[in-house]
């Protein structure tokens, strides 16, 4: 191998290893890709570009191997080229498997989403029916409450009317009591006046009787005892 060829060969090896690792990481990303298909397409485009660079570097290494002066170094590099080609083919197989697994996973995910969408539609339909039934029940309950409130209002009106009648009766009774109280007070005054007059009459009768008796006694005295 020529002394000046050592650096390009080493650099070529490093780039081949770098692209190999990047391809393995990209294949793992494809395997783990949750979708959608547009994301998978972008990942595949990136992998294709890395394979293109890797194949170019392997071909460069093969060309360098053919240019070696020593047969031993030439054969060693060709064996490395063969190993890199096998590794690249293995990566391509893994890439195809990862794509297949990813597409199956995306298809299953889309089917699940479709089923979930149907379940969601069914659930929304059930929910709407349940809401309609609940609304009907609520309407019936509100109508029942409205009827109860109407009855309560009617009863309250009757109670208020009864209270008003009772109040009117009480006011009338109060007026009658006031009138009776005035009559009683007038009667009390008349009775007091009559009592006073009766006492005066008794005193006048007593005085008249006393005067009558004194007159009778005086007359008897003059007739029976003229000398006194």
Protein backbone atom coordinates (compact mmCIF):
# COMPACT_ATOMS: atom_id res chain seq x y z
CA UNK A 1 0.00 0.00 0.00
CA UNK A 2 1.36 3.43 -0.82
CA UNK A 3 2.15 5.69 2.15
CA UNK A 4 -0.06 8.48 0.81
CA UNK A 5 -3.09 6.17 0.53
CA UNK A 6 -3.30 5.43 4.30
CA UNK A 7 -5.20 8.61 5.14
CA UNK A 8 -7.98 8.23 2.49
CA UNK A 9 -8.48 4.59 3.43
CA UNK A 10 -8.78 5.43 7.14
CA UNK A 11 -11.21 8.28 6.40
CA UNK A 12 -13.22 6.00 4.13
CA UNK A 13 -13.42 3.39 6.91
CA UNK A 14 -14.63 6.00 9.40
CA UNK A 15 -17.34 7.27 7.05
CA UNK A 16 -18.49 3.73 6.28
CA UNK A 17 -18.80 3.00 10.03
CA UNK A 18 -20.60 6.34 10.57
CA UNK A 19 -23.15 5.69 7.80
CA UNK A 20 -23.63 2.11 9.03
CA UNK A 21 -24.48 3.34 12.56
CA UNK A 22 -26.74 6.08 11.19
CA UNK A 23 -28.59 3.53 9.04
CA UNK A 24 -29.10 1.19 12.02
CA UNK A 25 -30.49 4.09 14.08
CA UNK A 26 -32.77 5.16 11.21
CA UNK A 27 -34.03 1.58 10.78
CA UNK A 28 -34.87 1.52 14.50
CA UNK A 29 -36.73 4.84 14.08
CA UNK A 30 -38.74 3.27 11.25
CA UNK A 31 -39.53 0.26 13.41
CA UNK A 32 -40.76 2.56 16.20
CA UNK A 33 -42.57 5.00 13.90
CA UNK A 34 -46.19 5.42 15.10
CA UNK A 35 -47.25 6.92 11.77
CA UNK A 36 -48.70 8.45 9.79
CA UNK A 37 -47.45 7.18 6.42
CA UNK A 38 -46.07 10.62 5.57
CA UNK A 39 -43.68 10.36 8.52
CA UNK A 40 -42.62 6.89 7.39
CA UNK A 41 -42.01 8.22 3.88
CA UNK A 42 -39.72 10.94 5.24
CA UNK A 43 -37.74 8.41 7.27
CA UNK A 44 -37.37 6.12 4.24
CA UNK A 45 -36.13 9.00 2.13
CA UNK A 46 -33.45 9.75 4.73
CA UNK A 47 -32.42 6.07 4.87
CA UNK A 48 -32.16 5.88 1.07
CA UNK A 49 -29.84 8.86 1.09
CA UNK A 50 -27.66 7.25 3.77
CA UNK A 51 -27.52 3.97 1.81
CA UNK A 52 -26.47 5.93 -1.26
CA UNK A 53 -23.59 7.52 0.64
CA UNK A 54 -22.62 4.18 2.21
CA UNK A 55 -22.59 2.38 -1.14
CA UNK A 56 -20.46 5.16 -2.57
CA UNK A 57 -17.92 4.87 0.25
CA UNK A 58 -17.75 1.06 -0.12
CA UNK A 59 -17.14 1.41 -3.83
CA UNK A 60 -14.41 3.97 -3.09
CA UNK A 61 -12.82 1.52 -0.66
CA UNK A 62 -13.04 -1.23 -3.30
CA UNK A 63 -11.34 1.04 -5.81
CA UNK A 64 -8.61 1.82 -3.27
CA UNK A 65 -8.13 -1.89 -2.69
CA UNK A 66 -7.62 -2.50 -6.39
CA UNK A 67 -5.03 0.25 -6.47
CA UNK A 68 -2.88 -1.30 -3.73
CA UNK A 69 0.64 -2.40 -4.70
CA UNK A 70 0.85 -5.28 -2.26
CA UNK A 71 -1.36 -8.22 -2.89
CA UNK A 72 -1.81 -8.88 0.83
CA UNK A 73 -3.08 -5.38 1.50
CA UNK A 74 -5.26 -5.55 -1.57
CA UNK A 75 -6.87 -8.80 -0.40
CA UNK A 76 -7.30 -7.43 3.14
CA UNK A 77 -9.14 -4.38 1.86
CA UNK A 78 -11.26 -6.47 -0.50
CA UNK A 79 -12.27 -8.69 2.45
CA UNK A 80 -13.27 -5.51 4.34
CA UNK A 81 -15.22 -4.38 1.30
CA UNK A 82 -16.98 -7.75 1.22
CA UNK A 83 -17.78 -7.49 4.94
CA UNK A 84 -19.14 -3.98 4.48
CA UNK A 85 -21.25 -5.14 1.54
CA UNK A 86 -22.66 -8.00 3.65
CA UNK A 87 -23.39 -5.57 6.47
CA UNK A 88 -25.09 -3.21 4.02
CA UNK A 89 -27.23 -6.06 2.65
CA UNK A 90 -28.10 -7.02 6.23
CA UNK A 91 -29.11 -3.43 6.94
CA UNK A 92 -31.25 -3.41 3.79
CA UNK A 93 -33.01 -6.60 4.93
CA UNK A 94 -33.57 -5.07 8.37
CA UNK A 95 -34.85 -1.92 6.66
CA UNK A 96 -37.41 -3.90 4.65
CA UNK A 97 -38.55 -5.77 7.79
CA UNK A 98 -38.83 -2.54 9.73
CA UNK A 99 -40.93 -1.02 6.93
CA UNK A 100 -43.19 -4.05 6.86
CA UNK A 101 -43.62 -4.02 10.65
CA UNK A 102 -44.23 -0.27 10.67
CA UNK A 103 -46.82 -0.46 7.89
CA UNK A 104 -48.63 -3.29 9.69
CA UNK A 105 -48.59 -1.27 12.92
CA UNK A 106 -49.91 1.83 11.12
CA UNK A 107 -52.63 -0.23 9.40
CA UNK A 108 -53.65 -1.75 12.74
CA UNK A 109 -53.61 1.69 14.33
CA UNK A 110 -55.81 3.08 11.55
CA UNK A 111 -58.18 0.13 11.94
CA UNK A 112 -58.31 0.71 15.69
CA UNK A 113 -58.98 4.39 15.12
CA UNK A 114 -61.71 3.49 12.65
CA UNK A 115 -63.25 1.08 15.16
CA UNK A 116 -62.90 3.67 17.88
CA UNK A 117 -64.56 6.17 15.57
CA UNK A 118 -67.46 3.78 15.05
CA UNK A 119 -67.60 3.11 18.77
CA UNK A 120 -67.46 6.85 19.35
CA UNK A 121 -70.31 7.41 16.88
CA UNK A 122 -72.27 4.63 18.54
CA UNK A 123 -71.46 6.07 21.93
CA UNK A 124 -72.44 9.57 20.78
CA UNK A 125 -75.70 8.14 19.44
CA UNK A 126 -76.30 6.36 22.72
CA UNK A 127 -75.36 9.52 24.58
CA UNK A 128 -77.78 11.56 22.47
CA UNK A 129 -80.56 9.05 23.17
CA UNK A 130 -79.68 9.11 26.85
CA UNK A 131 -79.64 12.90 26.82
CA UNK A 132 -82.99 12.97 25.04
CA UNK A 133 -84.44 10.58 27.61
CA UNK A 134 -82.93 12.62 30.42
CA UNK A 135 -84.33 15.80 28.89
CA UNK A 136 -87.76 14.16 28.65
CA UNK A 137 -87.56 13.07 32.28
CA UNK A 138 -86.42 16.52 33.33
CA UNK A 139 -89.29 18.08 31.36
CA UNK A 140 -91.79 15.78 33.06
CA UNK A 141 -90.25 16.59 36.44
CA UNK A 142 -90.45 20.31 35.70
CA UNK A 143 -94.07 19.96 34.61
CA UNK A 144 -94.82 18.08 37.83
CA UNK A 145 -93.08 20.78 39.84
CA UNK A 146 -95.01 23.43 37.91
CA UNK A 147 -98.29 21.68 38.73
CA UNK A 148 -97.29 21.42 42.38
CA UNK A 149 -96.34 25.09 42.43
CA UNK A 150 -99.66 25.99 40.80
CA UNK A 151 -101.50 24.00 43.46
CA UNK A 152 -99.43 25.64 46.17
CA UNK A 153 -100.18 29.07 44.72
CA UNK A 154 -103.88 28.25 44.60
CA UNK A 155 -103.78 27.01 48.18
CA UNK A 156 -101.86 30.13 49.19
CA UNK A 157 -104.49 32.31 47.49
CA UNK A 158 -107.23 30.43 49.33
CA UNK A 159 -105.32 30.82 52.59
CA UNK A 160 -104.82 34.52 51.95
CA UNK A 161 -108.52 34.87 51.14
CA UNK A 162 -109.41 33.00 54.36
CA UNK A 163 -107.07 35.23 56.34
CA UNK A 164 -108.59 38.30 54.70
CA UNK A 165 -112.09 37.11 55.62
CA UNK A 166 -110.93 36.32 59.13
CA UNK A 167 -109.32 39.73 59.37
CA UNK A 168 -112.52 41.36 58.14
CA UNK A 169 -114.53 39.37 60.69
CA UNK A 170 -112.12 40.36 63.44
CA UNK A 171 -112.37 44.02 62.42
CA UNK A 172 -116.16 43.80 62.41
CA UNK A 173 -116.11 42.10 65.81
CA UNK A 174 -113.72 44.76 67.05
CA UNK A 175 -116.11 47.47 65.85
CA UNK A 176 -118.97 45.67 67.57
CA UNK A 177 -116.89 45.40 70.74
CA UNK A 178 -116.14 49.10 70.54
CA UNK A 179 -119.85 49.84 70.08
CA UNK A 180 -120.75 47.51 72.95
CA UNK A 181 -118.04 49.11 75.08
CA UNK A 182 -119.59 52.54 74.42
CA UNK A 183 -123.02 51.18 75.28
CA UNK A 184 -121.68 49.56 78.44
CA UNK A 185 -119.96 52.78 79.47
CA UNK A 186 -123.19 54.73 78.83
CA UNK A 187 -125.16 52.16 80.81
CA UNK A 188 -122.60 52.39 83.62
CA UNK A 189 -123.00 56.17 83.69
CA UNK A 190 -126.80 55.84 83.70
CA UNK A 191 -126.70 53.29 86.50
CA UNK A 192 -124.39 55.53 88.52
CA UNK A 193 -126.72 58.47 87.90
CA UNK A 194 -129.76 56.35 88.90
CA UNK A 195 -127.98 55.17 92.03
CA UNK A 196 -127.20 58.72 92.98
CA UNK A 197 -130.82 59.75 92.33
CA UNK A 198 -132.08 56.76 94.31
CA UNK A 199 -129.90 57.79 97.23
CA UNK A 200 -131.19 61.34 96.98
CA UNK A 201 -134.78 60.12 96.79
CA UNK A 202 -134.23 57.91 99.84
CA UNK A 203 -132.79 60.82 101.75
CA UNK A 204 -135.74 63.06 100.73
CA UNK A 205 -138.22 60.34 101.67
CA UNK A 206 -136.46 59.86 105.00
CA UNK A 207 -136.51 63.61 105.66
CA UNK A 208 -140.16 63.86 104.63
CA UNK A 209 -141.02 60.90 106.85
CA UNK A 210 -139.10 62.43 109.74
CA UNK A 211 -140.85 65.76 109.19
CA UNK A 212 -144.22 63.96 109.00
CA UNK A 213 -143.55 62.09 112.24
CA UNK A 214 -142.38 65.28 113.95
CA UNK A 215 -145.56 67.05 112.83
CA UNK A 216 -147.75 64.19 114.05
CA UNK A 217 -145.97 64.16 117.40
CA UNK A 218 -146.35 67.91 117.72
CA UNK A 219 -150.05 67.75 116.98
CA UNK A 220 -150.58 64.91 119.46
CA UNK A 221 -148.66 66.78 122.07
CA UNK A 222 -150.75 69.93 121.65
CA UNK A 223 -153.97 67.98 121.87
CA UNK A 224 -153.12 65.50 124.51
CA UNK A 225 -150.97 67.65 126.65
CA UNK A 226 -152.07 71.23 126.12
CA UNK A 227 -150.60 72.32 129.44
CA UNK A 228 -147.11 71.29 128.39
